[in-house]
Amino acid sequence: MEIKDFLEYIISAEIRIKNKKAEIQQLYDLKSSVVDDLAVQTSGVSDKIGNVVVKILKEKEKALQMVETYIEEKAKRIALIETLKNPLEYDVIHLHYVQGKQLTDIATEKGYAESYIYEIHGKALKNLTKHIES
């Protein structure tokens, strides 16, 4: 896996975490709705509703475990970024991969030529690759 792909996972993980949180909220809302229905149902239906609640809770737990995995993988990648010694390299890589900013926007924001930011980005990627290989 190339270093860029490795780092781009940070953005992907953030999107996945956001979507899983929405999924968890939907499951929570569904569980609440089912439990409310349970309160007004007769005893014969309560077992079926209880089974549905258990299934919902299992799906919620799976989603939470996935979020945990995404967070752990994201943290590994950010820890790698933290190894950069050059402050500008660190800043460019962090802004691009963690905050999701385009390199052209970083150049404008920092007051540097785009070509210089691309050069810094390239040097940082080489340094991160060396760090992984060592």
JSON list of C-alpha atoms in Angstrom, two decimals:
[
{"chain": "A", "resi": 1, "resn": "MET", "atom": "CA", "xyz": [0.00, 0.00, 0.00]},
{"chain": "A", "resi": 2, "resn": "GLU", "atom": "CA", "xyz": [1.34, 3.40, -0.91]},
{"chain": "A", "resi": 3, "resn": "ILE", "atom": "CA", "xyz": [1.73, 6.03, 1.76]},
{"chain": "A", "resi": 4, "resn": "LYS", "atom": "CA", "xyz": [-0.89, 8.31, 0.16]},
{"chain": "A", "resi": 5, "resn": "ASP", "atom": "CA", "xyz": [-3.46, 5.51, 0.26]},
{"chain": "A", "resi": 6, "resn": "PHE", "atom": "CA", "xyz": [-2.48, 4.77, 3.84]},
{"chain": "A", "resi": 7, "resn": "LEU", "atom": "CA", "xyz": [-3.05, 8.39, 4.84]},
{"chain": "A", "resi": 8, "resn": "GLU", "atom": "CA", "xyz": [-6.20, 8.89, 2.79]},
{"chain": "A", "resi": 9, "resn": "TYR", "atom": "CA", "xyz": [-7.82, 6.29, 5.03]},
{"chain": "A", "resi": 10, "resn": "ILE", "atom": "CA", "xyz": [-8.06, 9.05, 7.65]},
{"chain": "A", "resi": 11, "resn": "ILE", "atom": "CA", "xyz": [-10.62, 10.93, 5.57]},
{"chain": "A", "resi": 12, "resn": "SER", "atom": "CA", "xyz": [-12.42, 7.71, 4.66]},
{"chain": "A", "resi": 13, "resn": "ALA", "atom": "CA", "xyz": [-12.56, 6.68, 8.31]},
{"chain": "A", "resi": 14, "resn": "GLU", "atom": "CA", "xyz": [-14.04, 10.02, 9.31]},
{"chain": "A", "resi": 15, "resn": "ILE", "atom": "CA", "xyz": [-16.81, 9.61, 6.73]},
{"chain": "A", "resi": 16, "resn": "ARG", "atom": "CA", "xyz": [-17.44, 6.04, 7.86]},
{"chain": "A", "resi": 17, "resn": "ILE", "atom": "CA", "xyz": [-17.57, 7.08, 11.52]},
{"chain": "A", "resi": 18, "resn": "LYS", "atom": "CA", "xyz": [-20.09, 9.81, 10.71]},
{"chain": "A", "resi": 19, "resn": "ASN", "atom": "CA", "xyz": [-22.26, 7.36, 8.79]},
{"chain": "A", "resi": 20, "resn": "LYS", "atom": "CA", "xyz": [-22.04, 4.68, 11.49]},
{"chain": "A", "resi": 21, "resn": "LYS", "atom": "CA", "xyz": [-23.05, 7.25, 14.12]},
{"chain": "A", "resi": 22, "resn": "ALA", "atom": "CA", "xyz": [-26.13, 8.06, 12.02]},
{"chain": "A", "resi": 23, "resn": "GLU", "atom": "CA", "xyz": [-26.84, 4.34, 11.70]},
{"chain": "A", "resi": 24, "resn": "ILE", "atom": "CA", "xyz": [-26.50, 3.90, 15.47]},
{"chain": "A", "resi": 25, "resn": "GLN", "atom": "CA", "xyz": [-28.91, 6.78, 16.04]},
{"chain": "A", "resi": 26, "resn": "GLN", "atom": "CA", "xyz": [-31.42, 5.17, 13.67]},
{"chain": "A", "resi": 27, "resn": "LEU", "atom": "CA", "xyz": [-31.10, 1.87, 15.51]},
{"chain": "A", "resi": 28, "resn": "TYR", "atom": "CA", "xyz": [-31.56, 3.65, 18.84]},
{"chain": "A", "resi": 29, "resn": "ASP", "atom": "CA", "xyz": [-34.67, 5.38, 17.52]},
{"chain": "A", "resi": 30, "resn": "LEU", "atom": "CA", "xyz": [-36.01, 2.08, 16.16]},
{"chain": "A", "resi": 31, "resn": "LYS", "atom": "CA", "xyz": [-35.38, 0.34, 19.48]},
{"chain": "A", "resi": 32, "resn": "SER", "atom": "CA", "xyz": [-37.19, 3.12, 21.33]},
{"chain": "A", "resi": 33, "resn": "SER", "atom": "CA", "xyz": [-40.12, 2.82, 18.95]},
{"chain": "A", "resi": 34, "resn": "VAL", "atom": "CA", "xyz": [-40.29, -0.94, 19.39]},
{"chain": "A", "resi": 35, "resn": "VAL", "atom": "CA", "xyz": [-40.08, -0.64, 23.17]},
{"chain": "A", "resi": 36, "resn": "ASP", "atom": "CA", "xyz": [-42.91, 1.92, 23.10]},
{"chain": "A", "resi": 37, "resn": "ASP", "atom": "CA", "xyz": [-44.95, -0.54, 21.03]},
{"chain": "A", "resi": 38, "resn": "LEU", "atom": "CA", "xyz": [-44.17, -3.25, 23.58]},
{"chain": "A", "resi": 39, "resn": "ALA", "atom": "CA", "xyz": [-45.75, -1.16, 26.32]},
{"chain": "A", "resi": 40, "resn": "VAL", "atom": "CA", "xyz": [-49.10, -1.11, 24.51]},
{"chain": "A", "resi": 41, "resn": "GLN", "atom": "CA", "xyz": [-49.10, -4.71, 23.17]},
{"chain": "A", "resi": 42, "resn": "THR", "atom": "CA", "xyz": [-50.57, -7.78, 24.76]},
{"chain": "A", "resi": 43, "resn": "SER", "atom": "CA", "xyz": [-48.35, -10.49, 26.23]},
{"chain": "A", "resi": 44, "resn": "GLY", "atom": "CA", "xyz": [-48.38, -12.80, 23.17]},
{"chain": "A", "resi": 45, "resn": "VAL", "atom": "CA", "xyz": [-46.62, -10.23, 21.00]},
{"chain": "A", "resi": 46, "resn": "SER", "atom": "CA", "xyz": [-44.03, -9.17, 23.57]},
{"chain": "A", "resi": 47, "resn": "ASP", "atom": "CA", "xyz": [-41.70, -12.11, 22.83]},
{"chain": "A", "resi": 48, "resn": "LYS", "atom": "CA", "xyz": [-41.57, -11.17, 19.14]},
{"chain": "A", "resi": 49, "resn": "ILE", "atom": "CA", "xyz": [-40.93, -7.55, 19.98]},
{"chain": "A", "resi": 50, "resn": "GLY", "atom": "CA", "xyz": [-38.30, -8.58, 22.53]},
{"chain": "A", "resi": 51, "resn": "ASN", "atom": "CA", "xyz": [-36.54, -10.61, 19.83]},
{"chain": "A", "resi": 52, "resn": "VAL", "atom": "CA", "xyz": [-36.60, -7.58, 17.52]},
{"chain": "A", "resi": 53, "resn": "VAL", "atom": "CA", "xyz": [-35.10, -5.42, 20.27]},
{"chain": "A", "resi": 54, "resn": "VAL", "atom": "CA", "xyz": [-32.31, -7.97, 20.81]},
{"chain": "A", "resi": 55, "resn": "LYS", "atom": "CA", "xyz": [-31.53, -7.98, 17.08]},
{"chain": "A", "resi": 56, "resn": "ILE", "atom": "CA", "xyz": [-31.47, -4.18, 17.03]},
{"chain": "A", "resi": 57, "resn": "LEU", "atom": "CA", "xyz": [-29.11, -4.10, 19.99]},
{"chain": "A", "resi": 58, "resn": "LYS", "atom": "CA", "xyz": [-26.79, -6.63, 18.30]},
{"chain": "A", "resi": 59, "resn": "GLU", "atom": "CA", "xyz": [-26.68, -4.49, 15.16]},
{"chain": "A", "resi": 60, "resn": "LYS", "atom": "CA", "xyz": [-25.99, -1.42, 17.27]},
{"chain": "A", "resi": 61, "resn": "GLU", "atom": "CA", "xyz": [-23.11, -3.25, 18.98]},
{"chain": "A", "resi": 62, "resn": "LYS", "atom": "CA", "xyz": [-21.66, -4.27, 15.60]},
{"chain": "A", "resi": 63, "resn": "ALA", "atom": "CA", "xyz": [-21.83, -0.66, 14.42]},
{"chain": "A", "resi": 64, "resn": "LEU", "atom": "CA", "xyz": [-20.11, 0.54, 17.59]},
{"chain": "A", "resi": 65, "resn": "GLN", "atom": "CA", "xyz": [-17.34, -2.02, 17.12]},
{"chain": "A", "resi": 66, "resn": "MET", "atom": "CA", "xyz": [-16.83, -0.81, 13.56]},
{"chain": "A", "resi": 67, "resn": "VAL", "atom": "CA", "xyz": [-16.59, 2.78, 14.80]},
{"chain": "A", "resi": 68, "resn": "GLU", "atom": "CA", "xyz": [-13.98, 1.67, 17.32]},
{"chain": "A", "resi": 69, "resn": "THR", "atom": "CA", "xyz": [-11.97, -0.02, 14.55]},
{"chain": "A", "resi": 70, "resn": "TYR", "atom": "CA", "xyz": [-12.14, 3.09, 12.35]},
{"chain": "A", "resi": 71, "resn": "ILE", "atom": "CA", "xyz": [-10.99, 5.26, 15.24]},
{"chain": "A", "resi": 72, "resn": "GLU", "atom": "CA", "xyz": [-8.06, 2.94, 16.02]},
{"chain": "A", "resi": 73, "resn": "GLU", "atom": "CA", "xyz": [-6.93, 2.83, 12.38]},
{"chain": "A", "resi": 74, "resn": "LYS", "atom": "CA", "xyz": [-7.29, 6.58, 12.06]},
{"chain": "A", "resi": 75, "resn": "ALA", "atom": "CA", "xyz": [-5.23, 7.07, 15.24]},
{"chain": "A", "resi": 76, "resn": "LYS", "atom": "CA", "xyz": [-2.42, 4.87, 13.84]},
{"chain": "A", "resi": 77, "resn": "ARG", "atom": "CA", "xyz": [-2.19, 7.05, 10.78]},
{"chain": "A", "resi": 78, "resn": "ILE", "atom": "CA", "xyz": [-2.28, 10.28, 12.74]},
{"chain": "A", "resi": 79, "resn": "ALA", "atom": "CA", "xyz": [0.47, 8.91, 14.99]},
{"chain": "A", "resi": 80, "resn": "LEU", "atom": "CA", "xyz": [2.58, 8.38, 11.89]},
{"chain": "A", "resi": 81, "resn": "ILE", "atom": "CA", "xyz": [1.99, 12.00, 10.87]},
{"chain": "A", "resi": 82, "resn": "GLU", "atom": "CA", "xyz": [3.13, 13.07, 14.33]},
{"chain": "A", "resi": 83, "resn": "THR", "atom": "CA", "xyz": [6.57, 11.61, 13.58]},
{"chain": "A", "resi": 84, "resn": "LEU", "atom": "CA", "xyz": [7.29, 14.34, 11.02]},
{"chain": "A", "resi": 85, "resn": "LYS", "atom": "CA", "xyz": [10.03, 16.58, 12.36]},
{"chain": "A", "resi": 86, "resn": "ASN", "atom": "CA", "xyz": [9.67, 19.47, 9.90]},
{"chain": "A", "resi": 87, "resn": "PRO", "atom": "CA", "xyz": [6.82, 21.74, 11.10]},
{"chain": "A", "resi": 88, "resn": "LEU", "atom": "CA", "xyz": [5.75, 22.75, 7.59]},
{"chain": "A", "resi": 89, "resn": "GLU", "atom": "CA", "xyz": [5.71, 19.15, 6.40]},
{"chain": "A", "resi": 90, "resn": "TYR", "atom": "CA", "xyz": [3.66, 18.22, 9.44]},
{"chain": "A", "resi": 91, "resn": "ASP", "atom": "CA", "xyz": [1.28, 21.13, 8.88]},
{"chain": "A", "resi": 92, "resn": "VAL", "atom": "CA", "xyz": [0.74, 20.39, 5.19]},
{"chain": "A", "resi": 93, "resn": "ILE", "atom": "CA", "xyz": [0.17, 16.67, 5.79]},
{"chain": "A", "resi": 94, "resn": "HIS", "atom": "CA", "xyz": [-2.14, 17.28, 8.74]},
{"chain": "A", "resi": 95, "resn": "LEU", "atom": "CA", "xyz": [-4.17, 19.90, 6.93]},
{"chain": "A", "resi": 96, "resn": "HIS", "atom": "CA", "xyz": [-4.48, 17.72, 3.85]},
{"chain": "A", "resi": 97, "resn": "TYR", "atom": "CA", "xyz": [-5.12, 14.26, 5.28]},
{"chain": "A", "resi": 98, "resn": "VAL", "atom": "CA", "xyz": [-6.67, 14.96, 8.66]},
{"chain": "A", "resi": 99, "resn": "GLN", "atom": "CA", "xyz": [-8.59, 18.14, 7.94]},
{"chain": "A", "resi": 100, "resn": "GLY", "atom": "CA", "xyz": [-9.31, 17.26, 4.31]},
{"chain": "A", "resi": 101, "resn": "LYS", "atom": "CA", "xyz": [-8.05, 20.48, 2.76]},
{"chain": "A", "resi": 102, "resn": "GLN", "atom": "CA", "xyz": [-6.84, 20.62, -0.83]},
{"chain": "A", "resi": 103, "resn": "LEU", "atom": "CA", "xyz": [-3.15, 21.37, -1.37]},
{"chain": "A", "resi": 104, "resn": "THR", "atom": "CA", "xyz": [-4.05, 24.42, -3.46]},
{"chain": "A", "resi": 105, "resn": "ASP", "atom": "CA", "xyz": [-6.14, 25.78, -0.59]},
{"chain": "A", "resi": 106, "resn": "ILE", "atom": "CA", "xyz": [-3.29, 25.12, 1.85]},
{"chain": "A", "resi": 107, "resn": "ALA", "atom": "CA", "xyz": [-0.93, 27.09, -0.39]},
{"chain": "A", "resi": 108, "resn": "THR", "atom": "CA", "xyz": [-3.33, 30.04, -0.42]},
{"chain": "A", "resi": 109, "resn": "GLU", "atom": "CA", "xyz": [-3.95, 29.82, 3.32]},
{"chain": "A", "resi": 110, "resn": "LYS", "atom": "CA", "xyz": [-0.23, 29.68, 4.14]},
{"chain": "A", "resi": 111, "resn": "GLY", "atom": "CA", "xyz": [0.79, 32.25, 1.54]},
{"chain": "A", "resi": 112, "resn": "TYR", "atom": "CA", "xyz": [3.08, 29.91, -0.41]},
{"chain": "A", "resi": 113, "resn": "ALA", "atom": "CA", "xyz": [3.21, 29.03, -4.09]},
{"chain": "A", "resi": 114, "resn": "GLU", "atom": "CA", "xyz": [1.28, 25.88, -4.95]},
{"chain": "A", "resi": 115, "resn": "SER", "atom": "CA", "xyz": [4.42, 24.30, -6.37]},
{"chain": "A", "resi": 116, "resn": "TYR", "atom": "CA", "xyz": [6.19, 24.79, -3.03]},
{"chain": "A", "resi": 117, "resn": "ILE", "atom": "CA", "xyz": [3.33, 23.15, -1.10]},
{"chain": "A", "resi": 118, "resn": "TYR", "atom": "CA", "xyz": [3.36, 20.23, -3.56]},
{"chain": "A", "resi": 119, "resn": "GLU", "atom": "CA", "xyz": [7.11, 19.93, -3.01]},
{"chain": "A", "resi": 120, "resn": "ILE", "atom": "CA", "xyz": [6.68, 19.97, 0.78]},
{"chain": "A", "resi": 121, "resn": "HIS", "atom": "CA", "xyz": [3.91, 17.39, 0.46]},
{"chain": "A", "resi": 122, "resn": "GLY", "atom": "CA", "xyz": [6.19, 15.13, -1.59]},
{"chain": "A", "resi": 123, "resn": "LYS", "atom": "CA", "xyz": [9.07, 15.45, 0.87]},
{"chain": "A", "resi": 124, "resn": "ALA", "atom": "CA", "xyz": [6.76, 14.67, 3.76]},
{"chain": "A", "resi": 125, "resn": "LEU", "atom": "CA", "xyz": [5.45, 11.55, 2.01]},
{"chain": "A", "resi": 126, "resn": "LYS", "atom": "CA", "xyz": [9.02, 10.39, 1.41]},
{"chain": "A", "resi": 127, "resn": "ASN", "atom": "CA", "xyz": [9.88, 10.96, 5.07]},
{"chain": "A", "resi": 128, "resn": "LEU", "atom": "CA", "xyz": [6.79, 9.05, 6.19]},
{"chain": "A", "resi": 129, "resn": "THR", "atom": "CA", "xyz": [7.66, 6.19, 3.85]},
{"chain": "A", "resi": 130, "resn": "LYS", "atom": "CA", "xyz": [11.18, 6.06, 5.27]},
{"chain": "A", "resi": 131, "resn": "HIS", "atom": "CA", "xyz": [9.73, 6.02, 8.78]},
{"chain": "A", "resi": 132, "resn": "ILE", "atom": "CA", "xyz": [7.45, 3.08, 7.95]},
{"chain": "A", "resi": 133, "resn": "GLU", "atom": "CA", "xyz": [10.26, 1.15, 6.28]},
{"chain": "A", "resi": 134, "resn": "SER", "atom": "CA", "xyz": [12.66, 1.61, 9.19]}
]
